[in-house]
Coordinates of C-alpha atoms and ligand atoms in Angstrom, one line a residue:
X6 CA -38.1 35.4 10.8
X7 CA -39.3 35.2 14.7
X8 CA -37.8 33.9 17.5
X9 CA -35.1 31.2 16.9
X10 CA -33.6 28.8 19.9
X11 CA -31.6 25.9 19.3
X12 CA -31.9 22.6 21.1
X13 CA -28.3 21.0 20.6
X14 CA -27.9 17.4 21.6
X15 CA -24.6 16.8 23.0
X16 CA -25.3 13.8 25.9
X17 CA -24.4 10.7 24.0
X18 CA -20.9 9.0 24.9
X19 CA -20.1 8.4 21.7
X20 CA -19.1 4.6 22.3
X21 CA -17.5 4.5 18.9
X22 CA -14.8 6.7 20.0
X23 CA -13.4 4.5 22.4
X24 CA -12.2 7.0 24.6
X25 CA -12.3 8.5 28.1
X26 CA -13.6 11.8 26.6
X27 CA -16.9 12.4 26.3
X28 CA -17.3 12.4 22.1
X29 CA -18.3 16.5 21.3
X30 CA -15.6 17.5 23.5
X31 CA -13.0 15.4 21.2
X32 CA -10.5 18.4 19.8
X33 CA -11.4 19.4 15.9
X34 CA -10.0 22.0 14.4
X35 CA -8.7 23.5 17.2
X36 CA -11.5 23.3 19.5
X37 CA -14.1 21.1 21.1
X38 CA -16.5 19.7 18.3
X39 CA -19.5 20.7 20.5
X40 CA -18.0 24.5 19.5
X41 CA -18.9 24.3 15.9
X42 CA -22.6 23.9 15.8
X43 CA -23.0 25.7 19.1
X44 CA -21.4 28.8 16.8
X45 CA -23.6 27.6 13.6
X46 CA -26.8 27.9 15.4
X47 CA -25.4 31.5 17.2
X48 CA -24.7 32.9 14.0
X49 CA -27.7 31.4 12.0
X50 CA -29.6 33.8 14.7
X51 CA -30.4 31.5 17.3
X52 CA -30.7 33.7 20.7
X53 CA -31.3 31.6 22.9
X54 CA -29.5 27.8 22.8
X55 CA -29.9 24.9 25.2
X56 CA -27.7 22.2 24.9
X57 CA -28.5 18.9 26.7
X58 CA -25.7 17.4 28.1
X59 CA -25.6 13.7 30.2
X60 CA -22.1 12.2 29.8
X61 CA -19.3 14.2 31.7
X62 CA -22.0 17.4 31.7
X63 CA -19.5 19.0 34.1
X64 CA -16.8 19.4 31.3
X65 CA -19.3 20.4 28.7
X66 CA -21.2 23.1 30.8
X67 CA -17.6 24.4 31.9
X68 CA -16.1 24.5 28.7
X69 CA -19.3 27.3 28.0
X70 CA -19.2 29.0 31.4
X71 CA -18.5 32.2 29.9
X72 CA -21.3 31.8 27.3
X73 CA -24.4 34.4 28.4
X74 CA -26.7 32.9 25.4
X75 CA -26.4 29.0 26.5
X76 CA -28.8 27.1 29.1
X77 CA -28.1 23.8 30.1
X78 CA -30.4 20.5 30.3
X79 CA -29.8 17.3 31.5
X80 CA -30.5 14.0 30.3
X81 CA -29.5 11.2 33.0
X82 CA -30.3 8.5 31.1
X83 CA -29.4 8.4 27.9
X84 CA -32.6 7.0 26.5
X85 CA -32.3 8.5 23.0
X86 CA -32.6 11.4 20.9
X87 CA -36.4 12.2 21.3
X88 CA -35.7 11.9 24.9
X89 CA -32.7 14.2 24.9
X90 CA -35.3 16.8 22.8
X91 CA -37.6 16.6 25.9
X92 CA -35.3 17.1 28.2
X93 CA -34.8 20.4 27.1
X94 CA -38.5 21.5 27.6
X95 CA -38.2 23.2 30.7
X96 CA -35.1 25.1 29.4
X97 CA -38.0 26.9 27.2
X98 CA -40.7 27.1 28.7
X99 CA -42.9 29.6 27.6
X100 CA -40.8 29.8 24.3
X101 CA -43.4 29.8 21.5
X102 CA -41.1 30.1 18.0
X103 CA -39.1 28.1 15.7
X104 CA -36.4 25.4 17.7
X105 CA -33.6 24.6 15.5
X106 CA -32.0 20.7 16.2
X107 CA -28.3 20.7 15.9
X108 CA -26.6 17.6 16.7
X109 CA -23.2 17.9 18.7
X110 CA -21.4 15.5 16.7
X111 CA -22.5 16.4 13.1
X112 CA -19.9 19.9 13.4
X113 CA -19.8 21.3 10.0
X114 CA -23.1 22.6 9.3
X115 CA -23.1 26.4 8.5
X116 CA -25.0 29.0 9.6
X117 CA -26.0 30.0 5.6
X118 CA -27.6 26.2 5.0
X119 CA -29.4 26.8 8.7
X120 CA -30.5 29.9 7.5
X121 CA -32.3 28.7 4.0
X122 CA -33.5 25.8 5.8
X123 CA -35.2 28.4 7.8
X124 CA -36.4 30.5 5.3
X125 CA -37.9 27.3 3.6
X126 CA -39.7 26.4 6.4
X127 CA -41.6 29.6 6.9
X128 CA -41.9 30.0 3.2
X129 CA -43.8 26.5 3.2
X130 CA -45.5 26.8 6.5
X131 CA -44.0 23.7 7.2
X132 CA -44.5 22.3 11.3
X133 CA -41.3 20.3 10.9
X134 CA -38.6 20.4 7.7
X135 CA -35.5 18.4 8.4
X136 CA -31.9 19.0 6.8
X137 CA -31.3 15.8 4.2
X138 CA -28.4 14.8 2.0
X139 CA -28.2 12.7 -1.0
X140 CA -25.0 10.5 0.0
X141 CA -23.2 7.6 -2.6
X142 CA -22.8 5.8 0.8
X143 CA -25.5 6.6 3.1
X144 CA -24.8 3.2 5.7
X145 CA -25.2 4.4 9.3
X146 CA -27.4 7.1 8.9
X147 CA -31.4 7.4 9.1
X148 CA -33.0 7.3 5.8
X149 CA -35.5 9.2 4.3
X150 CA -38.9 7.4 3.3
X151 CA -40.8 9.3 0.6
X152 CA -44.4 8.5 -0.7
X153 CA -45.7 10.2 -3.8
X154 CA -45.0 13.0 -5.2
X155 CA -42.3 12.9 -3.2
X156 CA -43.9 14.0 0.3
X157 CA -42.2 13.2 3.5
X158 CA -43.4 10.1 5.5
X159 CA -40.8 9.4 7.9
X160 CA -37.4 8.3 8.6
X161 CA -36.1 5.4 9.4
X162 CA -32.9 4.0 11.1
X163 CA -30.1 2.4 10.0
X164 CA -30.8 -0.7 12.1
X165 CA -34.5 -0.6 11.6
X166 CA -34.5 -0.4 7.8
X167 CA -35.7 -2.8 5.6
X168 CA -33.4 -4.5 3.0
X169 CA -35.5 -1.8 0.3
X170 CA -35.3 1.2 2.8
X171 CA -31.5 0.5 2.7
X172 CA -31.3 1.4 -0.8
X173 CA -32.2 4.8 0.3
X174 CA -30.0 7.6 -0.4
X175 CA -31.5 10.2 0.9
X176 CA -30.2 10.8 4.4
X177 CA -31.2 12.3 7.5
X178 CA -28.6 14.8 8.6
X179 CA -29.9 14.8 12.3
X180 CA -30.9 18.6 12.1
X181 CA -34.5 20.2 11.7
X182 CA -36.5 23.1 12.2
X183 CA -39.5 22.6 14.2
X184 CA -42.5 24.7 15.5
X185 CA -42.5 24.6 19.3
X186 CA -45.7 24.4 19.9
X187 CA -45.4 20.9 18.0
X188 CA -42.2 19.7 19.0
X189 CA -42.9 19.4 22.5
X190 CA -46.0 17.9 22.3
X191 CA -44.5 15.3 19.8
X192 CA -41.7 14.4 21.4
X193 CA -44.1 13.6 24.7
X194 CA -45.3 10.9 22.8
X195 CA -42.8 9.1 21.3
X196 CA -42.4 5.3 21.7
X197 CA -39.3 3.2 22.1
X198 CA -40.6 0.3 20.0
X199 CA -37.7 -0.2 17.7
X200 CA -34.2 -2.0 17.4
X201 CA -32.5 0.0 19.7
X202 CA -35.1 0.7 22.0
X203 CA -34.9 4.0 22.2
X204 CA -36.8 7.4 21.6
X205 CA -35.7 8.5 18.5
X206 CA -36.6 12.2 17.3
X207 CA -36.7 11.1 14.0
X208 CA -40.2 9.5 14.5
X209 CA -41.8 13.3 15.1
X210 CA -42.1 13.3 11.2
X211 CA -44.7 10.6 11.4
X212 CA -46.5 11.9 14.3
X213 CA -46.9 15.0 12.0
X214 CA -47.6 13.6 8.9
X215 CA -50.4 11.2 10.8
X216 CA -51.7 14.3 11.6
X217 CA -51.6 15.9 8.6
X218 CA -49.5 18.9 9.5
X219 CA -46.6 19.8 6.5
X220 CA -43.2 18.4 6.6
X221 CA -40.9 19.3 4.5
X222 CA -37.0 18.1 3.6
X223 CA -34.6 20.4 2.7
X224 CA -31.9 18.6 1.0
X225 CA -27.8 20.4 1.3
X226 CA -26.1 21.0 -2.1
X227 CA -22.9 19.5 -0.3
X228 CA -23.4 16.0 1.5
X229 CA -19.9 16.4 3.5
X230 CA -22.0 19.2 5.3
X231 CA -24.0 17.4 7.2
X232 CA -21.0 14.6 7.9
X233 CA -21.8 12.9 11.1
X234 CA -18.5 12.0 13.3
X235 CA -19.0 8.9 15.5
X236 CA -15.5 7.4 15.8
X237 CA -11.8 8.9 15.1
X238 CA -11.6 8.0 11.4
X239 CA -14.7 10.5 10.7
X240 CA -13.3 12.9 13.3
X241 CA -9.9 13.1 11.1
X242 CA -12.0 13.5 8.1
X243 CA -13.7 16.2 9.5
X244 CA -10.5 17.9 10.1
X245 CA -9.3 17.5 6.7
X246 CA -12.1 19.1 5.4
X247 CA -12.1 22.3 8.1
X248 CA -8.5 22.7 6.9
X249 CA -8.8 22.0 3.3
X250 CA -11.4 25.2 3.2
X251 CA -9.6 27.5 5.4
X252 CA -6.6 27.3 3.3
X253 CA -8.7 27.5 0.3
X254 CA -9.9 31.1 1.5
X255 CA -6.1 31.9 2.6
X256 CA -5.0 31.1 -0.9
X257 CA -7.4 32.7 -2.7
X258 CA -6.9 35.9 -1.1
X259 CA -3.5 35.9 -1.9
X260 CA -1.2 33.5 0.6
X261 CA 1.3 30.4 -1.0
X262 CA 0.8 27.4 0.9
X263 CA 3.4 25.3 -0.7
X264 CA 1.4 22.4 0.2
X265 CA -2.2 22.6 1.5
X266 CA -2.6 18.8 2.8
X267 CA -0.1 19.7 5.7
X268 CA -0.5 23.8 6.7
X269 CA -2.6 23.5 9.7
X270 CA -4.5 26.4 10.4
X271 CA -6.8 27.2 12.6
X272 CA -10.2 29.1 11.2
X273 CA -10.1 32.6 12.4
X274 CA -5.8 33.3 12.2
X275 CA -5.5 36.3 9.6
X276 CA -2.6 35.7 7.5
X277 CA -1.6 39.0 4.9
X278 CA -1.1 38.3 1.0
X279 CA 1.9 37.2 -0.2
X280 CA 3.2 35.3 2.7
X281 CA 4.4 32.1 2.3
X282 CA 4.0 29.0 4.6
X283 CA 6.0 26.1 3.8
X284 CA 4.8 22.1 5.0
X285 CA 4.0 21.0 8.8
X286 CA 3.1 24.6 9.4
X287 CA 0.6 25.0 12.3
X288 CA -0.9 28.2 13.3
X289 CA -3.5 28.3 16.3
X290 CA -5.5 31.0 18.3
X291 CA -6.4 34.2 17.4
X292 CA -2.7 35.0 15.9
X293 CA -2.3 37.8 12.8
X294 CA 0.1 37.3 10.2
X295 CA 1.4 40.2 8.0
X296 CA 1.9 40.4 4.5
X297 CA 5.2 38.9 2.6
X298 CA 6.1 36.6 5.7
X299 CA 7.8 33.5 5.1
X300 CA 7.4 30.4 7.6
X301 CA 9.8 27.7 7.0
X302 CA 8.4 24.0 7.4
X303 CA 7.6 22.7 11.1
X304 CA 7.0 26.1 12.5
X305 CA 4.3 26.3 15.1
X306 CA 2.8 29.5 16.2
X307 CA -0.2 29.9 19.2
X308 CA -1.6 33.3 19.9
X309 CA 0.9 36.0 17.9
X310 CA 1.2 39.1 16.2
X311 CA 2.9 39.2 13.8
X312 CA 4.1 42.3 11.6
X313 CA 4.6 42.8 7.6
X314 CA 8.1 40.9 6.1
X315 CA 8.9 38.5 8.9
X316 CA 10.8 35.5 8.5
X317 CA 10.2 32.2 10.7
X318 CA 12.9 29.9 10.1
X319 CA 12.5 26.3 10.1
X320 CA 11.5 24.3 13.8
X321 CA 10.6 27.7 15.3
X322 CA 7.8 27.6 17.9
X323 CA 6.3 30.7 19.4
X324 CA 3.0 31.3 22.3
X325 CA 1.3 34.8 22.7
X326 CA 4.2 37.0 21.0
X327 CA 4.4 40.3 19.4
X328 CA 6.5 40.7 16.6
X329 CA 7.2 43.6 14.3
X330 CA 8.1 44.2 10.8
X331 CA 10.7 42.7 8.8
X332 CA 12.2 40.8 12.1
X333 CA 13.9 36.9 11.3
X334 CA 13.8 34.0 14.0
X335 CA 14.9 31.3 13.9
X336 CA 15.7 28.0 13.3
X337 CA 14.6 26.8 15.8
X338 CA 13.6 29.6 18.3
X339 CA 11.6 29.3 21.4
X340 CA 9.7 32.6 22.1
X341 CA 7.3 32.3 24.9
X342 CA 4.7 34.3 26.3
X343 CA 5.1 38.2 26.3
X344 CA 7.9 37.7 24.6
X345 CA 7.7 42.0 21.9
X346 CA 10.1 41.9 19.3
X347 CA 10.3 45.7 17.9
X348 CA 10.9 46.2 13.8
X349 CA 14.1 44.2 12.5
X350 CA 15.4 42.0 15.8
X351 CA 17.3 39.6 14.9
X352 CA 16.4 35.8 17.0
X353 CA 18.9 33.6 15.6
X354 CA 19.2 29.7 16.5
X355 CA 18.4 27.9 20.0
X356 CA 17.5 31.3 21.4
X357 CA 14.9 31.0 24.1
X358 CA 12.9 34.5 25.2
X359 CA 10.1 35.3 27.7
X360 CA 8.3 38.1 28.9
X361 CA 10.7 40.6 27.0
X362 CA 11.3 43.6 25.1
X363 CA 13.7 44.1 22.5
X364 CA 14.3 47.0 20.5
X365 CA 14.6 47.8 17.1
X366 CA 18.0 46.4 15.0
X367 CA 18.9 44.2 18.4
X368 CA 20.2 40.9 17.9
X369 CA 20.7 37.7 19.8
X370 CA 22.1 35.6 17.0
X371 CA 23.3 32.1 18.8
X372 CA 22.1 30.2 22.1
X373 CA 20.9 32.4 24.2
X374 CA 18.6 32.5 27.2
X375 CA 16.5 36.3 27.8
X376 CA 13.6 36.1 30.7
X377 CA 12.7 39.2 31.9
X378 CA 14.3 41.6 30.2
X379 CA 14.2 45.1 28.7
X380 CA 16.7 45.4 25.9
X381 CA 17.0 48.8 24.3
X382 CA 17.8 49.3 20.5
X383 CA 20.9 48.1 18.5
X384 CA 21.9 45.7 21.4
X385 CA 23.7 42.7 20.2
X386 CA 23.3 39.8 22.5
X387 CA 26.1 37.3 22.2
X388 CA 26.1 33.8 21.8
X389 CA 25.5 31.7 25.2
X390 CA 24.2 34.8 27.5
X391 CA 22.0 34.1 30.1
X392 CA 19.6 36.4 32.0
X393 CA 19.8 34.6 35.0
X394 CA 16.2 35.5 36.6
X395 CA 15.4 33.5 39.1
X396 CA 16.9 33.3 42.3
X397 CA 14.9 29.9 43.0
X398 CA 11.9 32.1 45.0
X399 CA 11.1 35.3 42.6
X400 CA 12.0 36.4 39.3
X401 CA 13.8 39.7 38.9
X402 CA 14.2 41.9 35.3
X403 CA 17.6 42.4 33.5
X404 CA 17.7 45.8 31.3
X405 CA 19.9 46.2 28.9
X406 CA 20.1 49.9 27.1
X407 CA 20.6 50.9 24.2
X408 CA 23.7 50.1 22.0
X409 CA 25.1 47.7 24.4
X410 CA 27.3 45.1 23.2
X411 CA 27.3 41.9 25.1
X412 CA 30.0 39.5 24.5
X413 CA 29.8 36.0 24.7
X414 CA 29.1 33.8 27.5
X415 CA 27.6 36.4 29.6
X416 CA 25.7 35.7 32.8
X417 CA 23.7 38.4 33.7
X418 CA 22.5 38.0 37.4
X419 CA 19.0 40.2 37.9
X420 CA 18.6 42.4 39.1
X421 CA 20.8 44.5 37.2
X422 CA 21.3 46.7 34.8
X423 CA 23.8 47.4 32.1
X424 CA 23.7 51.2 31.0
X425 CA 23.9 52.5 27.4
X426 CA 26.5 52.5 25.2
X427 CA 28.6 50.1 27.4
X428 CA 30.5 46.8 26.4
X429 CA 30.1 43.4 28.4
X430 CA 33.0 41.5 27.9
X431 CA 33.4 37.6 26.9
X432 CA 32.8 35.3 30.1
X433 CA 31.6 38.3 32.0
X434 CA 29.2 37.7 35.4
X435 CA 27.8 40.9 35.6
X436 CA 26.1 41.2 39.5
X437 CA 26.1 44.3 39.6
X438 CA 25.2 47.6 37.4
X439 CA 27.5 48.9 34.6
X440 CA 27.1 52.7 33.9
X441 CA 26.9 54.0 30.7
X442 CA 29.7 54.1 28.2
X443 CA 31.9 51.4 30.2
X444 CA 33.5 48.2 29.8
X445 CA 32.3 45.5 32.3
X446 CA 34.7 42.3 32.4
X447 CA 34.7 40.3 35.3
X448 CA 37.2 37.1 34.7
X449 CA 39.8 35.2 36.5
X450 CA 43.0 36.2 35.3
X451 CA 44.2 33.2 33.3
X452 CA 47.4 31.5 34.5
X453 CA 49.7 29.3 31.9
X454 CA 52.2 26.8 34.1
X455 CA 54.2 25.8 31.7
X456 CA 55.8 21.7 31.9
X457 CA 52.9 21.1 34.0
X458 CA 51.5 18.3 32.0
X459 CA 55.6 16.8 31.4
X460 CA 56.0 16.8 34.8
X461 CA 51.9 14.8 36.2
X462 CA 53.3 12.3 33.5
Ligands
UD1_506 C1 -28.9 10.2 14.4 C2 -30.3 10.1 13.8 C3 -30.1 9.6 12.3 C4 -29.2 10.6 11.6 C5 -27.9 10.8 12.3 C6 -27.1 11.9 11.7 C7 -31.9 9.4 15.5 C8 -32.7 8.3 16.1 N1 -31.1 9.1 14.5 O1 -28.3 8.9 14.4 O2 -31.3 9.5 11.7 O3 -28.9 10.1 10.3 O4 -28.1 11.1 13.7 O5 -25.8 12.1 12.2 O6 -32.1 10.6 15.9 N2 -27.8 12.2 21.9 C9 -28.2 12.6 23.1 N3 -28.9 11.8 23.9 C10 -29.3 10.5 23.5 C11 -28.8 10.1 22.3 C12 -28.1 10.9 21.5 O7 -27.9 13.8 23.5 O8 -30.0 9.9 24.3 C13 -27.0 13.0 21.1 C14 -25.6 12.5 20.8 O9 -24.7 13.0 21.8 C15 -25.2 13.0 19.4 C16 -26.6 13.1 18.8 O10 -27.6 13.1 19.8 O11 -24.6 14.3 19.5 C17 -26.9 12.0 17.8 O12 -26.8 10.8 18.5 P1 -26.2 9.5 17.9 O13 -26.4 8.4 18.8 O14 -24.9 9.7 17.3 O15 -27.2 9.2 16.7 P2 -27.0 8.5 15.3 O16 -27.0 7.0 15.5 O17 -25.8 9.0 14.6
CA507 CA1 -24.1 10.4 15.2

């Protein structure tokens, strides 16, 4: 199909957000918005992209730092969308294909819709074909004006319409294809003469119909596509309908989501068939779920791995962890960072981990704090034991080997060890290392004065 860049226009403030943030760098579905059509345009084959940023440009060109693909052009003044199109001129020079226009705050356009709009546009040897949708409701959005025989004449806004024109339901979704070698050009020679005084893009359709040159719309089969999200009621909807399709796929290929309007998961978390996530379930970053998992309502998981047959009880929240198969946490667990969980550990209720590893069949059923740690296999934590890692200056590791039994209300002061096969008794301070095979106990021997409270009376 040729050479494809995209021009995305992300420099507006978005007033009707009433916020502090700059609008496309407003959180949906996990990510900035300005993410979604920045990925749309990447994966409908665009290899080179320029976005134009004005408001808070700092934050938007940081949040893409890493990107190789993305130039950045700025528009000081935000004089209007035409303008913001011009702005990216320089950005490609010399670039002689097809631009794609993606707006930063219309996010759910996919890459297959870009892609047909494409092929429409070369099929039709059109100069300019811009993305439309037929919308019930089409007040706030630029409409499009038609002649006979349906041929494009231009588009016209919201503000600018005529009562008739405002009958339209044809809408302009804010995204074209245009031929460089016309966009440019046009753009140059737009005039602000209209309500808002601005340059709008939209009036390159009449600069190329005035000049006879073909221009085409290329109306979506779903309206909610080409949604435009100005304020934080369209934002939420937007959400809702990121979500509603992610667990669509989910379900269809074979996980129970007991009830869809509240599992929040993030597109691109893998969850295994036969799983089954209960209400108020989020699940964020690039985390795998096995098959046959259960995760009880109000769990919260960022960033895991997560083996075959696990169960999450309810209020469990976890951050970059690996767990194997058939392993239960939970309720409420805390597992933080590096926190590797080996094949059927057992993470009972208000236990807290980090930066561990415990091995397989190991247990810490009740109220336990482990930081640090290397715990060997068949260990049984018990209930109130603390690895007590930092000395207020550096953090120091606690390992625990194999087929220990720690009693409870065990302080374990790092660094130390506690060798294999040994037994910590209840109330123990262990400071220093137990070999293997041994009994560690470390108590004040318990005095009974009997009368004592007769005689303070
Ligand atoms: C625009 C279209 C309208 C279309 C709608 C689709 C024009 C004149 N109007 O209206 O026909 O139906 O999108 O959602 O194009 N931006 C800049 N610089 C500017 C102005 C805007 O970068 O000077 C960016 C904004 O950040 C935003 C996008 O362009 O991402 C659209 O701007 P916005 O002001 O929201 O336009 P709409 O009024 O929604
Ligand atoms: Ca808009």
């Amino acid at each position: 199909m040729g050479d494809i860049a995209a021009i995305i226009l992300a420099a507006g403030k978005g007033t009707r957000m009433k916020s502090d943030l700059v609008k496309v760098m407003h959180v949906l579905g996990g990510r900035p918005m300005v993410d979604w059509p920045v990925e749309a345009a990447r994966d409908a084959g665009a290899a080179r992209i320029v976005l134009v940023t004005g408001h808070q440009a700092d934050t938007v060109r940081e949040h893409f730092a890493e990107a190789g693909d993305i130039t950045f052009a700025l528009q000081e003044e935000q004089l209007g969308t035409g303008h913001a199109v011009a702005c990216a001129r320089e950005a490609l020079h010399g670039f002689s294909g097809r631009i794609l226009i993606l707006c930063g705050d219309v996010p759910l356009i996919r890459p297959e819709t870009l892609q047909k709009m494409m092929e429409c546009h070369a099929s039709r040897q059109a100069v300019v074909t811009v993305l439309t949708a037929h919308r019930d409701n089409p007040y706030g959005y630029g409409r499009v004006v038609k002649g006979y025989g349906g041929r494009i004449l231009g588009i016209v806004e919201e503000k600018d319409a005529t009562e008739v024109e405002r009958e339209i339901t044809e809408i302009n979704s804010g995204i074209y294809c245009v031929e460089a070698s016309f966009l440019f050009d046009a753009v140059a020679s737009l005039r602000s003469d209209n309500a808002q005084g601005e340059y709008y893009l939209t009036d390159i359709i009449r600069i190329a119909t005035d000049r006879g040159l073909p221009c085409f719309s290329f109306p979506v089969d779903e309206p909610e596509e080409v949604m435009g999200v100005n304020d934080r009621v369209q934002l939420a909807a937007a959400a809702t309908i990121i979500r509603k399709k992610v667990n669509e796929e989910l379900m269809l290929a074979g996980v129970t989501i007991i009830d869809p309007a509240t599992a929040y998961i993030e597109k691109g978390v893998a969850v295994g068939r036969d799983t089954v996530i209960y209400p108020n379930v989020h699940v964020s970053g690039a985390t795998v779920i096995g098959s046959g998992c259960l995760l009880e309502p109000s769990v919260v998981i960022r960033g895991c791995r997560i083996g075959n047959g696990v169960t999450i009880k309810a209020g469990s929240i976890m951050t970059d962890a690996r767990i194997d198969e058939e392993v239960t946490i939970g309720p409420m667990a805390h597992l933080r960072p590096e926190t590797e969980l080996r094949a059927h550990v057992k993470i009972g209720n208000f236990v807290e981990t980090k930066k561990i590893v415990m091995g397989e069949g190991s247990k810490a059923s009740h109220l336990t704090y482990l930081g640090d740690a290397t715990i060997g296999r068949d260990v049984n934590i018990g209930c109130g034991t603390i690895t007590c890692n930092y000395d207020g200056v550096r953090k120091h590791r606690t390992v625990i080997e194999d087929n220990v039994f720690v009693g409870s209300d065990v302080q374990l002061v790092a660094p130390v060890t506690v060798g294999r096969n040994s037994l910590v008794a209840a109330g123990t301070t262990v400071t220093t290392d137990v070999p293997h095979d041994s009994l560690a106990i470390a108590r004040v021997p318990q005095v009974n004065k009997e009368g004592w409270r007769l005689k303070k009376k």
